[in-house]
Short mmCIF file of C-alpha atoms and ligand atoms in Angstrom, two decimals:
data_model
loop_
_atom_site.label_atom_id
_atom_site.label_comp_id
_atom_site.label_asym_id
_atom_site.label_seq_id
_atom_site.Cartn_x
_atom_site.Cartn_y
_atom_site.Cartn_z
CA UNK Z 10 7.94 11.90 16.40
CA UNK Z 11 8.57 16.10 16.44
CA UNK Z 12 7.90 16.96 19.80
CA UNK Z 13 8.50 20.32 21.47
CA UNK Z 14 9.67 19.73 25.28
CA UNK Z 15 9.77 22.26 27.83
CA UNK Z 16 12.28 22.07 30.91
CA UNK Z 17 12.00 24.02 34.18
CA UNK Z 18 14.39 23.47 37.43
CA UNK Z 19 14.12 25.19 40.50
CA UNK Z 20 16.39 28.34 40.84
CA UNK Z 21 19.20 26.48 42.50
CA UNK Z 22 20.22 23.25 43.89
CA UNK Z 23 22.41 22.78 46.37
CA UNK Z 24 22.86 19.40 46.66
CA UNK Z 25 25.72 17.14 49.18
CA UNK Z 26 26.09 15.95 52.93
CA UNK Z 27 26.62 19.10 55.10
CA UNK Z 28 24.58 20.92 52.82
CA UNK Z 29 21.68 22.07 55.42
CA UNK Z 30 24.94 24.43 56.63
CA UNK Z 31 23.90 27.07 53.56
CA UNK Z 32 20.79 27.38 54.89
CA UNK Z 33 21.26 30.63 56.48
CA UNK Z 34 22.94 32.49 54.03
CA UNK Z 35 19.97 31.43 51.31
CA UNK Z 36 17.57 32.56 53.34
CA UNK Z 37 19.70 36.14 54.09
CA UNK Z 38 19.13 36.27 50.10
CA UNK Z 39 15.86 35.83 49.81
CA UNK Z 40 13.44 36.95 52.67
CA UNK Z 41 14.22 38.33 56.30
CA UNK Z 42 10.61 36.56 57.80
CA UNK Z 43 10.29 33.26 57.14
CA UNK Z 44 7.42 30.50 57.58
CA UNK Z 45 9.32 27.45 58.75
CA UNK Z 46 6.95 24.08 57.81
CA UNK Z 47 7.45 21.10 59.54
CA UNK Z 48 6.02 17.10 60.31
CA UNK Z 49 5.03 16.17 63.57
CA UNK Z 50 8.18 15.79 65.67
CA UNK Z 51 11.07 13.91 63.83
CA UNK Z 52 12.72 16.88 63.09
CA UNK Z 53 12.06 18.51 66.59
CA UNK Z 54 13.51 15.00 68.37
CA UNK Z 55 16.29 14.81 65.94
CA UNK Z 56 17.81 18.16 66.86
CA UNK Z 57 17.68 19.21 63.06
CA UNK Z 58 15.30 21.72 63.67
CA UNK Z 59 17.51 23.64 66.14
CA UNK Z 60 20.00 23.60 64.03
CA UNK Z 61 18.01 25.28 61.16
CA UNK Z 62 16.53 27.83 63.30
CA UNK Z 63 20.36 28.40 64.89
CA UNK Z 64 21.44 29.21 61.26
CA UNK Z 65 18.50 31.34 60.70
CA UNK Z 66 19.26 33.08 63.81
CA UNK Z 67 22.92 33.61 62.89
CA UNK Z 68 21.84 35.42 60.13
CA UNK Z 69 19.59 37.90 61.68
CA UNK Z 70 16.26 36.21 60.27
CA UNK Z 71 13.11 36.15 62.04
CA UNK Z 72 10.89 32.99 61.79
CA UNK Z 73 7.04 31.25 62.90
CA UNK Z 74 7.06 27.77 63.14
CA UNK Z 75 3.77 26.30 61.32
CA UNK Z 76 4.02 22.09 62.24
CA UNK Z 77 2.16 19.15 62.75
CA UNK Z 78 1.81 19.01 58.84
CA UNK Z 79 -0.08 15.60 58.44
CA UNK Z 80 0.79 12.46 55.77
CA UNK Z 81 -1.63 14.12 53.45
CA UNK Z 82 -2.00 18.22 53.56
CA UNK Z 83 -5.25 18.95 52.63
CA UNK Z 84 -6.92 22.36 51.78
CA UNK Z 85 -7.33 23.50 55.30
CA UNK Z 86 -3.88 22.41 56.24
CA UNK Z 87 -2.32 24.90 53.36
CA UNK Z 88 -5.04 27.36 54.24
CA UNK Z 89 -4.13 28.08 57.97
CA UNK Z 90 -0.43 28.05 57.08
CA UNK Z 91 -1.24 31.18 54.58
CA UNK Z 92 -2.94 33.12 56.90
CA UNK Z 93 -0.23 32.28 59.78
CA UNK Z 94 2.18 33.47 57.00
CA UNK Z 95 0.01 36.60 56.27
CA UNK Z 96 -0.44 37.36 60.24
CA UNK Z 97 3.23 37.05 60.81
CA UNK Z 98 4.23 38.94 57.52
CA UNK Z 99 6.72 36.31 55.92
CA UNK Z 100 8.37 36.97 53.09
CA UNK Z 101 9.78 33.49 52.65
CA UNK Z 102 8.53 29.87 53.53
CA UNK Z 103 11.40 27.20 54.79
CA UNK Z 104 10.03 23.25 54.48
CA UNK Z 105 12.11 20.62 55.90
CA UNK Z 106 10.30 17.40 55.52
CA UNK Z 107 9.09 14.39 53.47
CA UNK Z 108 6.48 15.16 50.03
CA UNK Z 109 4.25 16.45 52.46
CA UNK Z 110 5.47 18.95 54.08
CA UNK Z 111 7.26 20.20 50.69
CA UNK Z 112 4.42 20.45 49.27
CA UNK Z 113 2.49 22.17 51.94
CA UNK Z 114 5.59 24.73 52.23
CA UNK Z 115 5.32 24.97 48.60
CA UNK Z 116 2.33 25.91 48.35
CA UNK Z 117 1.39 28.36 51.06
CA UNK Z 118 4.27 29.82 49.56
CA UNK Z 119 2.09 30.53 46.70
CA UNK Z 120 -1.36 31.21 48.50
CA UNK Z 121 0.21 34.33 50.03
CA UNK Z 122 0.15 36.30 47.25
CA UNK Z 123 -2.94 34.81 45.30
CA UNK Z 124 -6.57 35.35 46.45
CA UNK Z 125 -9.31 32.55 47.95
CA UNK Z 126 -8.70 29.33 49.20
CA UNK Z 127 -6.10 26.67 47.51
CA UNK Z 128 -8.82 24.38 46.28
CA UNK Z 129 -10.27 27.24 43.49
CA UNK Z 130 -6.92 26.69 42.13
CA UNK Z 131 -6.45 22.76 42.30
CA UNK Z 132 -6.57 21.06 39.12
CA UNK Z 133 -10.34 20.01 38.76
CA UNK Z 134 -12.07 19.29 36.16
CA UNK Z 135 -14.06 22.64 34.85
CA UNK Z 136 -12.72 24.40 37.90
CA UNK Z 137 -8.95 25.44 38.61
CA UNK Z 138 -8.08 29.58 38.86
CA UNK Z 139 -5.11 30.34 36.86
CA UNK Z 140 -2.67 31.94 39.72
CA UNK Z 141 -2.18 35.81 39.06
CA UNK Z 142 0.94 37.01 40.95
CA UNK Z 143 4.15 34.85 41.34
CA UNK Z 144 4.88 33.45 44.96
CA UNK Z 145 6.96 34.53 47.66
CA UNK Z 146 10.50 32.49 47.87
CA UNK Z 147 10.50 28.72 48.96
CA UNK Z 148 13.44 26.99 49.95
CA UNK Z 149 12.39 22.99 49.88
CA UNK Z 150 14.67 20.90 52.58
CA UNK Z 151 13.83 17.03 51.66
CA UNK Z 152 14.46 14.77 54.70
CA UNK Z 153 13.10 11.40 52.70
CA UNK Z 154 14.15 10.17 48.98
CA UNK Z 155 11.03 9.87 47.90
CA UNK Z 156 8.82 12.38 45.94
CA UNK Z 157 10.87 14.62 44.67
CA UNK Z 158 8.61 17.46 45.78
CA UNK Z 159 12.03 20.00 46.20
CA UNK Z 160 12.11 19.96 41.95
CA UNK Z 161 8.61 20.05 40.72
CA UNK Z 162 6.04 23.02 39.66
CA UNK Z 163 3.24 21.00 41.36
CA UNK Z 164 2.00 20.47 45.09
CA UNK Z 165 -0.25 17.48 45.66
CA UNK Z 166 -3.37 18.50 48.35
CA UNK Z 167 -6.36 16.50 49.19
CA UNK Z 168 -9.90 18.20 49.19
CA UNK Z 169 -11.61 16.42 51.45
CA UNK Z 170 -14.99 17.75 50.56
CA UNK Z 171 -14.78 16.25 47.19
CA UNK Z 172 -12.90 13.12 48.09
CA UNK Z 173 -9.99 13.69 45.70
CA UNK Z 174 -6.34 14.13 46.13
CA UNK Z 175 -5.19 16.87 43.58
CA UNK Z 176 -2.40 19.07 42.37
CA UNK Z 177 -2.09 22.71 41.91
CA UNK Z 178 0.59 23.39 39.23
CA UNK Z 179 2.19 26.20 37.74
CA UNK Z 180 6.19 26.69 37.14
CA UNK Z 181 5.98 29.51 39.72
CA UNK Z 182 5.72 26.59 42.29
CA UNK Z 183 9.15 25.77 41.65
CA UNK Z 184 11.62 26.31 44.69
CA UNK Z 185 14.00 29.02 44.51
CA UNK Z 186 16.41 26.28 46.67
CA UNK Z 187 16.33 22.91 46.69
CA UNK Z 188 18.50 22.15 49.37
CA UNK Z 189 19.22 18.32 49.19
CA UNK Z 190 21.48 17.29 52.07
CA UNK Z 191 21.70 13.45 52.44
CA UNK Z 192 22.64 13.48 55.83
CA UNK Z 193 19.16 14.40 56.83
CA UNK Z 194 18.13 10.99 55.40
CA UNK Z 195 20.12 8.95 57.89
CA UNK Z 196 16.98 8.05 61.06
CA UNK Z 197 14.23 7.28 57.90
CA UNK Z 198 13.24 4.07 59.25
CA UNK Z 199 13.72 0.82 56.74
CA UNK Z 200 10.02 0.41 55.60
CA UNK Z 201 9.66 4.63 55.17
CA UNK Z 202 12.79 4.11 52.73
CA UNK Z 203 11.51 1.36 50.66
CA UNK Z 204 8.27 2.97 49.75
CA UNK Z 205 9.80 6.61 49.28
CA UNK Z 206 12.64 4.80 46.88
CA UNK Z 207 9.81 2.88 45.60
CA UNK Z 208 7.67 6.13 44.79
CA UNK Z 209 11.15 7.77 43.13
CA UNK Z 210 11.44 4.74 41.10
CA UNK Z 211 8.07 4.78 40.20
CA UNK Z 212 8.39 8.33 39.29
CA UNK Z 213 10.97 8.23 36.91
CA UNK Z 214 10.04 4.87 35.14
CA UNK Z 215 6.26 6.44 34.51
CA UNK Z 216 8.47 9.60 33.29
CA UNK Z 217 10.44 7.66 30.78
CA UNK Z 218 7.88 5.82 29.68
CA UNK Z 219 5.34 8.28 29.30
CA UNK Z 220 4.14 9.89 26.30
CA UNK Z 221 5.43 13.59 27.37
CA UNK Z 222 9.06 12.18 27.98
CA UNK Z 223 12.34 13.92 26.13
CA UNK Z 224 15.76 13.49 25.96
CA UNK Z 225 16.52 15.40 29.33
CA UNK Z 226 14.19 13.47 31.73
CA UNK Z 227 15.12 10.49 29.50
CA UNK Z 228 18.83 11.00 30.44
CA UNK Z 229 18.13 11.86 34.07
CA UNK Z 230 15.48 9.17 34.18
CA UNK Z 231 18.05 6.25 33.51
CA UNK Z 232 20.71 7.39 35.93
CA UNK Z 233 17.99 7.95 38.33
CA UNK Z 234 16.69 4.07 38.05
CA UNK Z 235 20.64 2.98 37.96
CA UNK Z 236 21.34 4.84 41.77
CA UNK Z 237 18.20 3.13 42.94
CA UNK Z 238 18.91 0.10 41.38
CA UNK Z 239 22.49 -0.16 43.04
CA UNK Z 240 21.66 1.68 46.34
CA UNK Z 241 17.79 1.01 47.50
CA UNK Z 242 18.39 -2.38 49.46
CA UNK Z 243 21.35 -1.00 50.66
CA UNK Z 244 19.65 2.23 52.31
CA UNK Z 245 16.48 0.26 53.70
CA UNK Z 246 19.19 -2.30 54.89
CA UNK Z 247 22.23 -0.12 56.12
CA UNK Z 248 20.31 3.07 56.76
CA UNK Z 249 23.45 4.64 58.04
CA UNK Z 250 25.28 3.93 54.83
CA UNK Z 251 25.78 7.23 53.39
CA UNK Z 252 27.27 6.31 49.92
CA UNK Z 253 23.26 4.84 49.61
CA UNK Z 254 21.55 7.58 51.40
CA UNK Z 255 23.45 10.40 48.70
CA UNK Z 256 22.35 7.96 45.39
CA UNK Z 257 18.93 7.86 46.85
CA UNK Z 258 18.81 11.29 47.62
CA UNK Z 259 19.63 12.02 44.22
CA UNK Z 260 17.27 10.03 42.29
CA UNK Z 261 14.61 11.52 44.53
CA UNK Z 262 15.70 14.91 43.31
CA UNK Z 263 16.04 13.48 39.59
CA UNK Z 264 12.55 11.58 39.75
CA UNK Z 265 11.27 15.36 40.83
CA UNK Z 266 12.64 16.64 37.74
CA UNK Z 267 11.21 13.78 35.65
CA UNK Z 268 7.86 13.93 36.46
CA UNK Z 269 7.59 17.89 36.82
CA UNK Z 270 8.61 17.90 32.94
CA UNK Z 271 7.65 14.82 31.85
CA UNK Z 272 4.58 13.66 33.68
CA UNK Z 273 3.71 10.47 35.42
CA UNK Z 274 1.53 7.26 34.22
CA UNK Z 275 -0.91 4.49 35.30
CA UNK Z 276 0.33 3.76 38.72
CA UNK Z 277 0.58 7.56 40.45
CA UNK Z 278 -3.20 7.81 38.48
CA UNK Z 279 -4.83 5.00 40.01
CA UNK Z 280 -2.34 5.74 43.50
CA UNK Z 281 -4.17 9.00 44.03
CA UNK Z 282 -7.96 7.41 44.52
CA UNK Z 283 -6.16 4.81 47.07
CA UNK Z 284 -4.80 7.08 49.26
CA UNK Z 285 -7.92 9.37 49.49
CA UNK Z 286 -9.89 6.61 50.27
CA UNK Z 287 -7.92 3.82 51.89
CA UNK Z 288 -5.05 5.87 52.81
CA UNK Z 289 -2.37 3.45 51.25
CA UNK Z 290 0.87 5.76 51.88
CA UNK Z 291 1.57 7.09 48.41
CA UNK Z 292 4.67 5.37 47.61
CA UNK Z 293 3.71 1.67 48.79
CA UNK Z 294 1.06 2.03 46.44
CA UNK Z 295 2.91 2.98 43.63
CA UNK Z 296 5.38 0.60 44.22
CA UNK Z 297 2.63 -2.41 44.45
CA UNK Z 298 1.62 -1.34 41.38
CA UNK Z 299 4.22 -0.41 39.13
CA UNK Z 300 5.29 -4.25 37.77
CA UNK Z 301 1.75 -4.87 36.69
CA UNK Z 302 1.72 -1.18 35.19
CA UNK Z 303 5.06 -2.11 33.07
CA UNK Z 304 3.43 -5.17 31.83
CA UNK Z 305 0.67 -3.71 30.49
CA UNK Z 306 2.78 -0.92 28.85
CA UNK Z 307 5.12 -3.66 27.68
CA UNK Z 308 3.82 -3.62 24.40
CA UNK Z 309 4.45 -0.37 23.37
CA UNK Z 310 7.39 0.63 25.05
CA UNK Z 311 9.17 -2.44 24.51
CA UNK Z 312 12.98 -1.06 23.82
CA UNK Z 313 12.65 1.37 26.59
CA UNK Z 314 11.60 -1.12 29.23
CA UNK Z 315 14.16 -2.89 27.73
CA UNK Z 316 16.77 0.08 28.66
CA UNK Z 317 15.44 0.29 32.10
CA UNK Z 318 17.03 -3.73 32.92
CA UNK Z 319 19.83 -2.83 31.88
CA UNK Z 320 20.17 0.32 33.71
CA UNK Z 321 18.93 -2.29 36.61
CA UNK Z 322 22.29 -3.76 35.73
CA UNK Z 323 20.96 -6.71 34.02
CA UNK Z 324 23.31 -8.52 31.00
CA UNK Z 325 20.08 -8.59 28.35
CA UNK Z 326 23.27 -9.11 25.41
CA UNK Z 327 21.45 -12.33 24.78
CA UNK Z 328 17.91 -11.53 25.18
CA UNK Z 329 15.52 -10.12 22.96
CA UNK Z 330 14.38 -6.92 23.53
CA UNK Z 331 10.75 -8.53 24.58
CA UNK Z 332 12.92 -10.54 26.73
CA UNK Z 333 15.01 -8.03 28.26
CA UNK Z 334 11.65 -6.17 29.24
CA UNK Z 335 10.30 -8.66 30.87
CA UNK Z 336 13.37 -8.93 32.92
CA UNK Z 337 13.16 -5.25 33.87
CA UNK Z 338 9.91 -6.04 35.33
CA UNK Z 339 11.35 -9.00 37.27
CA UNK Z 340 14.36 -7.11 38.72
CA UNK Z 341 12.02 -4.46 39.78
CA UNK Z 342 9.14 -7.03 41.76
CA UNK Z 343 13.24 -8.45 43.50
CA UNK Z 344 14.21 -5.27 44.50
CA UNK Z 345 11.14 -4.71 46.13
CA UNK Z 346 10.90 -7.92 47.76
CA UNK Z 347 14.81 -7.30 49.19
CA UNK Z 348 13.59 -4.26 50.18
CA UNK Z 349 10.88 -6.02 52.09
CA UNK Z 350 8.24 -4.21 50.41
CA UNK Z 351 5.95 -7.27 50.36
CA UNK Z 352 1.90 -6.11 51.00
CA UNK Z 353 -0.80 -6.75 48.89
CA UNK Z 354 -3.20 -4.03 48.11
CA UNK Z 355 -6.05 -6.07 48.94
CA UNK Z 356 -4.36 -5.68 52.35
CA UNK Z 357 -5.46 -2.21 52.24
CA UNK Z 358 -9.70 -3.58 52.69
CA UNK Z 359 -9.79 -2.47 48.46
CA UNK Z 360 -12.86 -4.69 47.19
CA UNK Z 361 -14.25 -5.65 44.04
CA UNK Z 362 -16.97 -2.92 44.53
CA UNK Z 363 -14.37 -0.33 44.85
CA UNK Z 364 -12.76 -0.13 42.15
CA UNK Z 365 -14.98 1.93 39.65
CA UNK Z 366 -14.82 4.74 42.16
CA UNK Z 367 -11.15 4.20 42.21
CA UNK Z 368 -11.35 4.38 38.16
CA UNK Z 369 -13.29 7.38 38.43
CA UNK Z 370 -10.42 9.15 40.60
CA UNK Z 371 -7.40 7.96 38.30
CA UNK Z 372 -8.89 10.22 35.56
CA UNK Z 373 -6.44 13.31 34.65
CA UNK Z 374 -3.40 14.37 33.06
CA UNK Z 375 -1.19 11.32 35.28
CA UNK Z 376 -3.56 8.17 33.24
CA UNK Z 377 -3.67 10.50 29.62
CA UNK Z 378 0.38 10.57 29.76
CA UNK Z 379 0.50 6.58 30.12
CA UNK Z 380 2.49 5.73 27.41
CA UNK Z 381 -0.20 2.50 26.31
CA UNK Z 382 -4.24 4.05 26.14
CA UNK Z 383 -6.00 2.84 29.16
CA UNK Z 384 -9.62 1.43 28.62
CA UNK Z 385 -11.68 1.05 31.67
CA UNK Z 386 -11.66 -2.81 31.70
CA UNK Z 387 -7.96 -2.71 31.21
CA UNK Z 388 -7.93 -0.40 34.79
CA UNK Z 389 -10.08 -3.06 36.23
CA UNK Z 390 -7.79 -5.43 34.86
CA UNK Z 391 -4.84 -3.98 36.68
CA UNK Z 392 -6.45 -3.42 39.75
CA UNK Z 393 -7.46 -7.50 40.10
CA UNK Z 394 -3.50 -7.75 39.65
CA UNK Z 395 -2.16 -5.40 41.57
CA UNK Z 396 -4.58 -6.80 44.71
CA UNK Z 397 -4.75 -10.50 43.81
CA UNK Z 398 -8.92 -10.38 44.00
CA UNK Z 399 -8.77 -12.39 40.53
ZN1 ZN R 1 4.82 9.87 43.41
#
């Protein structure tokens, strides 16, 4: 098939342990007021925090602090951050967080220069402004391995108001740093691992597989799935294990490339509608999905699927390549299970009556880059699966 692919990466990455040290001299280069983002506390309790605003200080930069970011920003959360930012004249925005609080960062850091609120420019159907003037500087400082967030052109925000969780998206929104420092990685709790590795493995699999992929995200996509393969049970296990924190880290960052240029599939569609509505953290629900999403794509992506076992470090020299596929889908529902990611959606209170409303929210560019066509009874279809209501 002739394809043309298009490739965008944030200005710079600065990736390795130690690496939160550079901090202050990127921020010297690109602003001299910055907007620091931040969670609730984790970063506060974990001394990080001083430590970023010590190397801000060292370098003569003035900073506001705009926290409390919750699990999902919504409009008014990115809306009071760019008027703080306004107020207090920043000419740079500093995240350091999970997807979240990237995002957020990322995203007031376009709202200061573009009129209205973020929702006229969120990806709607028959709505969505086009953004007229590039953003200020955004350095992205990723504290999970999870969505990748520090090397995409997209910020995911939920409008409450019309019960949907959507992007805004434009290659502007790419950092001008990604500043990926596995050491900030070490306190993520076991279960906040699994389902941010599980979210990065979803990420890049849905990449590979989906009908926008090309040879760079392919490349990256594979050595993504073989770090997370090797190193997920070992970082939700040994969270101090460093060696497993860095291959994390980086298939977070690569699974942010991947679906930035490549696009996502079945699983992040129908994972949006659950977390507006049930709030199922993102990543469990992409994980709890993804086996039965493979399945179903099995048919048309067999020799892929195929590559991804053995990337899992499966021998398939004997198999055939239906075979070997299935076998990618089995390592993945192990590694998952070792990694004591073990709910069912149904878990979650999803029932039978839910799930055309679900359907209804999985609509959009995510479902349309699935690699196999998606008909509404095969959605319901994957839905009984993934939650065991059959
Ligand atoms: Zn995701």
């Amino acid at each position: 098939m002739n394809k043309v692919g298009e490739f965008y990466t944030p200005g710079k990455i600065i990736f390795g342990p130690g690496g939160l040290s550079q901090v202050g001299t990127e921020a010297k280069r690109l602003g001299n007021k910055v907007l620091v983002v931040l969670g609730r506390s984790a970063m506060r309790k974990s001394g990080i925090l001083d430590l970023l605003t010590h190397l801000l200080k060292e370098n003569q930069i003035e900073y506001t602090i705009y926290e409390n970011i919750p699990s999902d920003p919504t409009v008014e959360t990115v809306d009071k951050g760019t008027s703080l930012a306004r107020k207090e004249n920043c000419n740079l925005v500093i995240a350091l967080g999970g997807g979240s609080v990237l995002d957020t960062g990322k995203a007031i850091s376009a709202m200061v220069t573009n009129e209205g609120s973020v929702a006229d420019y969120q990806e709607i159907k028959g709505k969505g402004k086009k953004f007229q003037h590039k953003t200020i500087p955004f350095i992205a400082i990723p504290t999970t391995s999870g969505s990748g967030s520090e090397a995409t052109i997209n910020a995911v925000i939920t409008n409450t108001e019309l019960g949907l969780k959507k992007s805004i998206r434009n290659p502007w929104l790419l950092p001008e740093v990604a500043l990926v420092d596995p050491k900030l990685t070490l306190s993520l709790p076991p279960h906040i691992t699994a389902i941010c590795g599980g979210d990065a493995l979803t990420q890049c699999i849905e990449a590979y597989l989906g009908k926008k992929s090309q040879v760079i995200t392919d490349a990256l996509a594979l050595h993504a799935i073989e770090l997370i393969g090797r190193s997920l049970v070992r970082a939700v296990k040994e969270g101090n294990n460093l060696e497993a924190r860095k291959d994390m880290a980086m298939a977070a960052l690569l699974s942010g490339l991947c679906l930035s240029n490549s696009g996502l599939g079945a699983a992040h569609a129908l994972s949006h509608p659950l977390g507006v509505h049930y709030k199922i953290p993102h990543g469990l629900s992409c994980a709890l999905l993804l086996p039965y999403v493979m399945e179903f794509n099995l048919p048309v992506a067999t020799k892929k699927i195929a590559k991804i076992a053995q990337a899992l470090g499966e021998n398939i020299s004997s198999l055939s390549e239906t075979e070997a596929a299935q076998r990618a889908v089995e390592k993945i529902k192990e590694i998952f299970s070792q990694a004591e990611i073990k709910e069912n959606l149904s878990e979650w209170g999803i029932k039978e009556k839910d799930f055309s409303q679900i359907i209804k929210g999985a609509k959009g560019g995510s479902l349309n880059n699935n690699p196999r066509k998606t008909s509404e009874a095969d959605l319901i279809e994957l839905l009984y699966k993934a939650t065991g209501l059959h």
